[in-house]
C-alpha cells in the first residue's frame, strides 16, 4: 500500500522536486557550500537533465507510433458525424484556443520568475545593507541588559549603548548573557539601525518574506513550465488528430489518505459511436473536471493521444461555452471500453 496516496507515483514529481531544489540553492551558493551540498546538487542536476531528455525521447517515440497507426490506439477513424451534434462550436477555433492556453501558461512562467526575482532582490539588498553598516557604521561598546530565548532556539537580546537600547536578533550560534559587553555598530544618521560584528540583525520579517517569495516563485515557475509544456503538447496532438464525438461519464474517484478521503481528479469514461471506448484520467488543472463529476451520458468530443488528450464539453461548469479538460489515457481504446 502506498502511504502517500499515490503521490510518489506521479512521475513529474521526481523531476519537479530536484529542479525546485536546484533553483532555490542556485541563488545561495554559500549555503550550498556551507552544508556540503555541492555533490547533492550536482546529482540532482544530472538526474533532472537525464529525466528531461528521456521524457523528450518518449514523447517523440509516442508521436511517431501514433502517426503510424492513425491514432487508432486512442481514437476511432474520423467520420462526418463528429462535428454534427453542435453546430455552435467552431472546432478549429477550439483547437486554436488550446494554443492560447499554452501561451497564457507560458506567460505565467515570467510572472513566477519575477516573484522569485523579487525574493532574491530582497535577500541581496538586506545583505548589502548589513555589509554597508558593518563597513561604515559607528562603533561603540554596549552591555547586554536582557536575553530572550524561544522554543526553536532563536534568541533576541537587548543591548544598551550610551543613552539608547536596541534589540538584536541572533543569527549566529553565540550565546549571550546579561551583563556581557559587546561591540555595537550603528548608523549615525539612523541609530535604530544596529548590528554587531557577528550579528547582522536583519529584519526577520523581510528575511522570511524574501525566502517565501524565492521558494514560491521557484516552485510556481516550475509548475507553470510544466503546464505550458503540457498544454502545448495537447494543442499539437489535437491539431494532428482532430476531434471525435463521444458520450462520456465523469466518475469521481476517492483515495483514502489516513483518516480522510482526498479527492483526486476524476476518471472520464469515453464511449465512441462505433462501440469502442477508452478510460481517461483528468489532470490537475485550472481546467479541471471535478466540478463536472458524477455527470453521466454527457456529450463531448475527444482529441489527442496518450498522455496528451483533451475532452471538450459544450458548456463549462460555471459559464456557457466550450470547456476543455486535459486528460491522459489509462489504457488503449477497446471494444466496449469506457463503461462504468
Short mmCIF file of C-alpha atoms in Angstrom, two decimals:
data_model
loop_
_atom_site.label_atom_id
_atom_site.label_comp_id
_atom_site.label_asym_id
_atom_site.label_seq_id
_atom_site.Cartn_x
_atom_site.Cartn_y
_atom_site.Cartn_z
CA UNK A 1 0.00 0.00 0.00
CA UNK A 2 1.25 3.46 -0.84
CA UNK A 3 1.06 5.55 2.39
CA UNK A 4 1.21 8.74 0.32
CA UNK A 5 -2.00 8.05 -1.59
CA UNK A 6 -0.32 7.73 -4.99
CA UNK A 7 1.73 10.93 -4.56
CA UNK A 8 5.04 9.20 -5.21
CA UNK A 9 3.65 7.55 -8.34
CA UNK A 10 3.38 10.88 -10.16
CA UNK A 11 6.39 10.76 -12.44
CA UNK A 12 6.63 14.51 -12.84
CA UNK A 13 7.31 14.77 -9.10
CA UNK A 14 10.69 13.09 -9.40
CA UNK A 15 11.80 15.79 -11.86
CA UNK A 16 9.93 18.70 -10.27
CA UNK A 17 11.43 18.43 -6.80
CA UNK A 18 15.09 18.21 -7.89
CA UNK A 19 14.55 21.12 -10.27
CA UNK A 20 12.96 23.18 -7.48
CA UNK A 21 15.82 22.40 -5.10
CA UNK A 22 18.39 23.39 -7.71
CA UNK A 23 16.50 26.61 -8.46
CA UNK A 24 16.40 27.61 -4.80
CA UNK A 25 20.01 26.72 -3.99
CA UNK A 26 21.28 28.31 -7.18
CA UNK A 27 20.66 31.70 -5.57
CA UNK A 28 22.51 30.71 -2.36
CA UNK A 29 25.86 29.12 -3.32
CA UNK A 30 27.27 29.98 0.12
CA UNK A 31 24.55 27.90 1.76
CA UNK A 32 25.26 25.02 -0.61
CA UNK A 33 28.97 25.12 0.20
CA UNK A 34 28.44 25.56 3.94
CA UNK A 35 26.31 22.45 4.23
CA UNK A 36 28.38 20.37 1.82
CA UNK A 37 25.54 20.13 -0.69
CA UNK A 38 27.57 20.67 -3.86
CA UNK A 39 27.70 16.92 -4.74
CA UNK A 40 23.99 16.53 -3.99
CA UNK A 41 23.07 19.48 -6.22
CA UNK A 42 25.28 18.09 -8.99
CA UNK A 43 23.49 14.73 -8.76
CA UNK A 44 20.07 16.44 -8.86
CA UNK A 45 21.07 18.45 -11.93
CA UNK A 46 22.26 15.28 -13.67
CA UNK A 47 19.09 13.35 -12.75
CA UNK A 48 16.82 16.20 -13.80
CA UNK A 49 18.62 16.68 -17.12
CA UNK A 50 18.60 12.95 -17.84
CA UNK A 51 14.90 12.75 -16.98
CA UNK A 52 14.07 15.64 -19.29
CA UNK A 53 15.96 14.03 -22.17
CA UNK A 54 14.28 10.68 -21.50
CA UNK A 55 10.79 12.25 -21.43
CA UNK A 56 11.54 14.06 -24.70
CA UNK A 57 12.58 10.81 -26.38
CA UNK A 58 9.47 9.05 -25.09
CA UNK A 59 7.29 11.87 -26.40
CA UNK A 60 8.90 11.74 -29.84
CA UNK A 61 8.57 7.93 -29.97
CA UNK A 62 4.91 8.04 -28.90
CA UNK A 63 4.12 10.66 -31.53
CA UNK A 64 5.79 8.55 -34.23
CA UNK A 65 3.88 5.44 -33.14
CA UNK A 66 0.61 7.37 -33.00
CA UNK A 67 1.09 8.73 -36.51
CA UNK A 68 1.84 5.28 -37.91
CA UNK A 69 -1.43 3.69 -36.78
CA UNK A 70 -3.56 6.76 -37.38
CA UNK A 71 -4.00 7.33 -33.65
CA UNK A 72 -6.20 4.24 -33.61
CA UNK A 73 -4.91 3.17 -30.22
CA UNK A 74 -6.85 6.04 -28.65
CA UNK A 75 -9.33 7.38 -31.21
CA UNK A 76 -11.56 5.82 -33.88
CA UNK A 77 -11.38 6.89 -37.51
CA UNK A 78 -12.93 10.32 -38.13
CA UNK A 79 -16.45 10.43 -39.55
CA UNK A 80 -18.78 13.07 -40.94
CA UNK A 81 -20.84 12.87 -37.72
CA UNK A 82 -18.08 14.01 -35.37
CA UNK A 83 -18.96 17.70 -35.70
CA UNK A 84 -22.68 17.43 -36.45
CA UNK A 85 -24.06 17.41 -32.91
CA UNK A 86 -23.38 21.04 -32.11
CA UNK A 87 -23.03 23.50 -34.97
CA UNK A 88 -22.45 26.31 -32.45
CA UNK A 89 -18.93 25.05 -31.73
CA UNK A 90 -16.13 26.16 -34.00
CA UNK A 91 -13.79 23.18 -33.61
CA UNK A 92 -10.91 24.85 -35.44
CA UNK A 93 -11.21 27.79 -33.06
CA UNK A 94 -11.25 25.44 -30.05
CA UNK A 95 -8.06 23.81 -31.29
CA UNK A 96 -6.53 27.27 -31.57
CA UNK A 97 -7.73 28.10 -28.07
CA UNK A 98 -5.60 25.26 -26.71
CA UNK A 99 -2.57 27.04 -28.14
CA UNK A 100 -3.67 30.25 -26.42
CA UNK A 101 -3.97 28.40 -23.11
CA UNK A 102 -0.40 27.18 -23.62
CA UNK A 103 0.78 30.73 -24.29
CA UNK A 104 -1.04 32.01 -21.21
CA UNK A 105 0.63 29.34 -19.09
CA UNK A 106 3.97 30.37 -20.60
CA UNK A 107 3.25 33.99 -19.63
CA UNK A 108 2.75 32.88 -16.03
CA UNK A 109 6.28 31.48 -16.13
CA UNK A 110 7.56 35.07 -16.28
CA UNK A 111 5.19 36.17 -13.52
CA UNK A 112 6.51 33.48 -11.17
CA UNK A 113 10.09 34.22 -12.24
CA UNK A 114 9.52 37.87 -11.33
CA UNK A 115 8.23 36.76 -7.93
CA UNK A 116 11.34 34.64 -7.36
CA UNK A 117 13.47 37.55 -8.56
CA UNK A 118 11.80 39.84 -6.02
CA UNK A 119 12.73 37.37 -3.29
CA UNK A 120 16.34 37.29 -4.49
CA UNK A 121 16.48 41.09 -4.68
CA UNK A 122 15.08 41.35 -1.14
CA UNK A 123 17.74 39.00 0.26
CA UNK A 124 20.55 40.63 -1.70
CA UNK A 125 19.57 44.15 -0.59
CA UNK A 126 19.39 43.03 3.03
CA UNK A 127 22.89 41.55 2.72
CA UNK A 128 24.22 44.72 1.12
CA UNK A 129 22.67 46.94 3.79
CA UNK A 130 24.17 44.79 6.56
CA UNK A 131 27.61 44.82 4.90
CA UNK A 132 27.44 48.57 4.37
CA UNK A 133 26.59 49.14 8.03
CA UNK A 134 29.49 46.90 9.07
CA UNK A 135 31.89 48.90 6.89
CA UNK A 136 30.71 52.47 7.59
CA UNK A 137 28.82 52.39 10.90
CA UNK A 138 29.98 53.98 14.15
CA UNK A 139 31.31 51.56 16.75
CA UNK A 140 30.84 51.63 20.49
CA UNK A 141 30.73 49.23 23.39
CA UNK A 142 27.36 48.16 24.72
CA UNK A 143 26.04 45.96 27.51
CA UNK A 144 23.53 43.15 27.19
CA UNK A 145 20.63 44.02 29.51
CA UNK A 146 18.18 41.20 28.65
CA UNK A 147 18.10 37.94 26.72
CA UNK A 148 15.06 36.15 25.35
CA UNK A 149 15.31 32.59 24.06
CA UNK A 150 12.49 30.96 22.07
CA UNK A 151 11.46 27.32 21.88
CA UNK A 152 13.06 26.71 18.48
CA UNK A 153 16.45 28.02 19.55
CA UNK A 154 16.08 31.59 18.31
CA UNK A 155 17.48 34.27 20.58
CA UNK A 156 16.91 38.00 20.85
CA UNK A 157 18.94 40.16 23.19
CA UNK A 158 18.65 43.79 24.18
CA UNK A 159 21.80 45.87 24.36
CA UNK A 160 22.33 49.31 25.93
CA UNK A 161 24.87 51.69 24.39
CA UNK A 162 25.11 55.25 25.56
CA UNK A 163 21.62 56.51 26.25
CA UNK A 164 20.00 54.09 23.81
CA UNK A 165 18.85 50.49 23.86
CA UNK A 166 18.24 48.24 20.85
CA UNK A 167 17.05 44.71 20.23
CA UNK A 168 19.24 42.45 18.14
CA UNK A 169 18.16 39.13 16.62
CA UNK A 170 20.86 36.50 16.87
CA UNK A 171 21.75 34.71 13.63
CA UNK A 172 24.91 33.02 14.88
CA UNK A 173 25.43 30.21 17.38
CA UNK A 174 26.86 32.50 20.05
CA UNK A 175 25.10 32.55 23.43
CA UNK A 176 24.73 35.91 25.17
CA UNK A 177 24.25 36.59 28.88
CA UNK A 178 23.01 39.61 30.78
CA UNK A 179 25.90 41.95 31.64
CA UNK A 180 28.07 40.80 28.73
CA UNK A 181 29.93 43.51 26.86
CA UNK A 182 29.54 43.55 23.06
CA UNK A 183 30.65 45.82 20.24
CA UNK A 184 27.70 47.71 18.79
CA UNK A 185 27.75 49.13 15.26
CA UNK A 186 25.09 51.71 14.46
CA UNK A 187 24.16 54.14 11.70
CA UNK A 188 24.97 57.73 12.70
CA UNK A 189 22.06 59.06 10.65
CA UNK A 190 19.63 56.37 11.80
CA UNK A 191 20.65 55.00 15.22
CA UNK A 192 17.83 52.46 15.09
CA UNK A 193 19.90 50.54 12.53
CA UNK A 194 22.10 48.45 14.78
CA UNK A 195 24.21 45.32 14.44
CA UNK A 196 27.31 43.71 15.96
CA UNK A 197 30.39 42.44 14.13
CA UNK A 198 28.81 38.96 14.21
CA UNK A 199 25.05 39.53 14.25
CA UNK A 200 23.73 41.20 11.11
CA UNK A 201 20.37 41.93 12.78
CA UNK A 202 18.37 41.85 9.58
CA UNK A 203 14.63 42.33 9.71
CA UNK A 204 13.29 38.82 10.27
CA UNK A 205 10.09 39.76 8.52
CA UNK A 206 11.95 40.85 5.38
CA UNK A 207 14.24 37.80 5.50
CA UNK A 208 11.25 35.47 5.81
CA UNK A 209 9.44 37.37 3.06
CA UNK A 210 12.44 37.03 0.77
CA UNK A 211 12.70 33.28 1.24
CA UNK A 212 8.94 32.83 0.86
CA UNK A 213 8.99 34.77 -2.42
CA UNK A 214 12.03 32.84 -3.61
CA UNK A 215 10.61 29.40 -2.83
CA UNK A 216 7.08 30.23 -4.01
CA UNK A 217 8.40 31.85 -7.18
CA UNK A 218 10.72 28.93 -7.94
CA UNK A 219 8.01 26.32 -7.43
CA UNK A 220 5.47 28.44 -9.30
CA UNK A 221 7.90 28.81 -12.21
CA UNK A 222 8.39 25.06 -12.29
CA UNK A 223 4.69 24.25 -12.31
CA UNK A 224 3.97 26.98 -14.86
CA UNK A 225 6.63 25.48 -17.15
CA UNK A 226 5.06 22.03 -16.74
CA UNK A 227 1.61 23.48 -17.51
CA UNK A 228 2.85 25.36 -20.57
CA UNK A 229 4.66 22.32 -21.94
CA UNK A 230 1.65 20.10 -21.26
CA UNK A 231 -0.84 22.40 -22.98
CA UNK A 232 1.48 22.89 -25.93
CA UNK A 233 1.75 19.11 -26.32
CA UNK A 234 -2.02 18.73 -26.11
CA UNK A 235 -2.58 21.53 -28.63
CA UNK A 236 -0.22 19.87 -31.11
CA UNK A 237 -1.82 16.44 -30.53
CA UNK A 238 -5.38 17.71 -31.09
CA UNK A 239 -4.27 19.65 -34.17
CA UNK A 240 -2.96 16.34 -35.57
CA UNK A 241 -5.92 14.12 -34.64
CA UNK A 242 -8.92 16.43 -34.74
CA UNK A 243 -11.97 15.82 -32.53
CA UNK A 244 -14.12 12.67 -32.19
CA UNK A 245 -17.70 12.76 -30.99
CA UNK A 246 -18.35 10.67 -27.87
CA UNK A 247 -20.55 10.13 -24.85
CA UNK A 248 -18.76 10.32 -21.52
CA UNK A 249 -19.30 9.55 -17.85
CA UNK A 250 -17.30 11.57 -15.34
CA UNK A 251 -16.57 9.24 -12.45
CA UNK A 252 -15.42 10.66 -9.13
CA UNK A 253 -12.51 8.77 -7.59
CA UNK A 254 -11.76 8.85 -3.87
CA UNK A 255 -8.44 7.85 -2.33
CA UNK A 256 -8.09 7.20 1.36
CA UNK A 257 -5.34 9.26 2.95
CA UNK A 258 -5.05 8.42 6.64
CA UNK A 259 -8.42 9.12 8.25
CA UNK A 260 -9.68 11.32 5.45
CA UNK A 261 -10.60 10.87 1.83
CA UNK A 262 -8.86 13.14 -0.64
CA UNK A 263 -10.45 13.84 -3.99
CA UNK A 264 -8.06 13.39 -6.92
CA UNK A 265 -9.14 14.32 -10.46
CA UNK A 266 -11.95 12.08 -11.72
CA UNK A 267 -11.83 9.46 -14.42
CA UNK A 268 -13.55 10.13 -17.73
CA UNK A 269 -15.12 7.05 -19.28
CA UNK A 270 -15.45 7.67 -23.02
CA UNK A 271 -17.75 5.75 -25.39
CA UNK A 272 -17.39 6.38 -29.12
CA UNK A 273 -20.19 5.99 -31.67
CA UNK A 274 -18.84 2.81 -33.27
CA UNK A 275 -18.89 0.85 -30.00
CA UNK A 276 -15.35 1.25 -28.68
CA UNK A 277 -14.33 3.15 -25.60
CA UNK A 278 -11.41 4.34 -23.54
CA UNK A 279 -10.86 5.36 -19.92
CA UNK A 280 -9.09 8.67 -19.36
CA UNK A 281 -7.84 10.34 -16.21
CA UNK A 282 -8.44 14.05 -15.89
CA UNK A 283 -5.35 16.04 -14.91
CA UNK A 284 -4.97 18.55 -12.09
CA UNK A 285 -5.53 21.87 -13.81
CA UNK A 286 -7.40 25.15 -13.67
CA UNK A 287 -9.48 23.43 -16.39
CA UNK A 288 -10.25 20.54 -14.05
CA UNK A 289 -13.19 18.15 -14.22
CA UNK A 290 -14.09 17.85 -10.52
CA UNK A 291 -16.88 20.42 -10.93
CA UNK A 292 -18.39 18.17 -13.63
CA UNK A 293 -18.07 14.96 -11.61
CA UNK A 294 -20.96 12.48 -11.45
CA UNK A 295 -22.32 13.55 -14.85
CA UNK A 296 -23.33 10.59 -16.99
CA UNK A 297 -24.08 10.21 -20.71
CA UNK A 298 -22.67 13.62 -21.40
CA UNK A 299 -21.99 14.80 -24.94
CA UNK A 300 -18.32 15.62 -25.57
CA UNK A 301 -15.54 15.50 -28.14
CA UNK A 302 -12.15 13.88 -27.59
CA UNK A 303 -8.83 14.62 -29.29
CA UNK A 304 -5.13 13.86 -28.90
CA UNK A 305 -3.36 10.67 -27.90
CA UNK A 306 -1.65 9.00 -24.96
CA UNK A 307 -0.75 11.49 -22.27
CA UNK A 308 -1.81 14.45 -24.45
CA UNK A 309 -5.60 14.15 -24.69
CA UNK A 310 -8.36 16.73 -24.31
CA UNK A 311 -12.08 16.28 -23.65
CA UNK A 312 -14.16 19.17 -24.97
CA UNK A 313 -17.58 19.77 -23.39
CA UNK A 314 -20.25 22.02 -24.96
CA UNK A 315 -20.51 24.03 -21.72
CA UNK A 316 -18.33 24.61 -18.70
CA UNK A 317 -19.33 24.19 -15.04
CA UNK A 318 -19.64 27.93 -14.34
CA UNK A 319 -20.29 29.60 -17.66
CA UNK A 320 -21.77 28.66 -21.02
CA UNK A 321 -19.44 27.88 -23.88
CA UNK A 322 -16.97 25.12 -24.78
CA UNK A 323 -14.83 23.82 -21.91
CA UNK A 324 -11.65 21.81 -22.47
CA UNK A 325 -10.42 19.35 -19.83
CA UNK A 326 -6.84 17.95 -20.06
CA UNK A 327 -6.57 14.19 -19.60
CA UNK A 328 -4.39 11.18 -20.30
CA UNK A 329 -5.28 7.64 -21.32
CA UNK A 330 -5.20 4.93 -18.67
CA UNK A 331 -5.30 2.26 -21.36
CA UNK A 332 -5.74 1.83 -25.09
CA UNK A 333 -9.15 2.02 -26.75
CA UNK A 334 -11.05 -1.30 -26.62
CA UNK A 335 -14.35 -2.78 -27.76
CA UNK A 336 -16.99 -1.95 -25.18
CA UNK A 337 -14.48 0.04 -23.13
CA UNK A 338 -15.26 3.23 -21.31
CA UNK A 339 -18.29 1.85 -19.47
CA UNK A 340 -18.82 2.29 -15.74
#
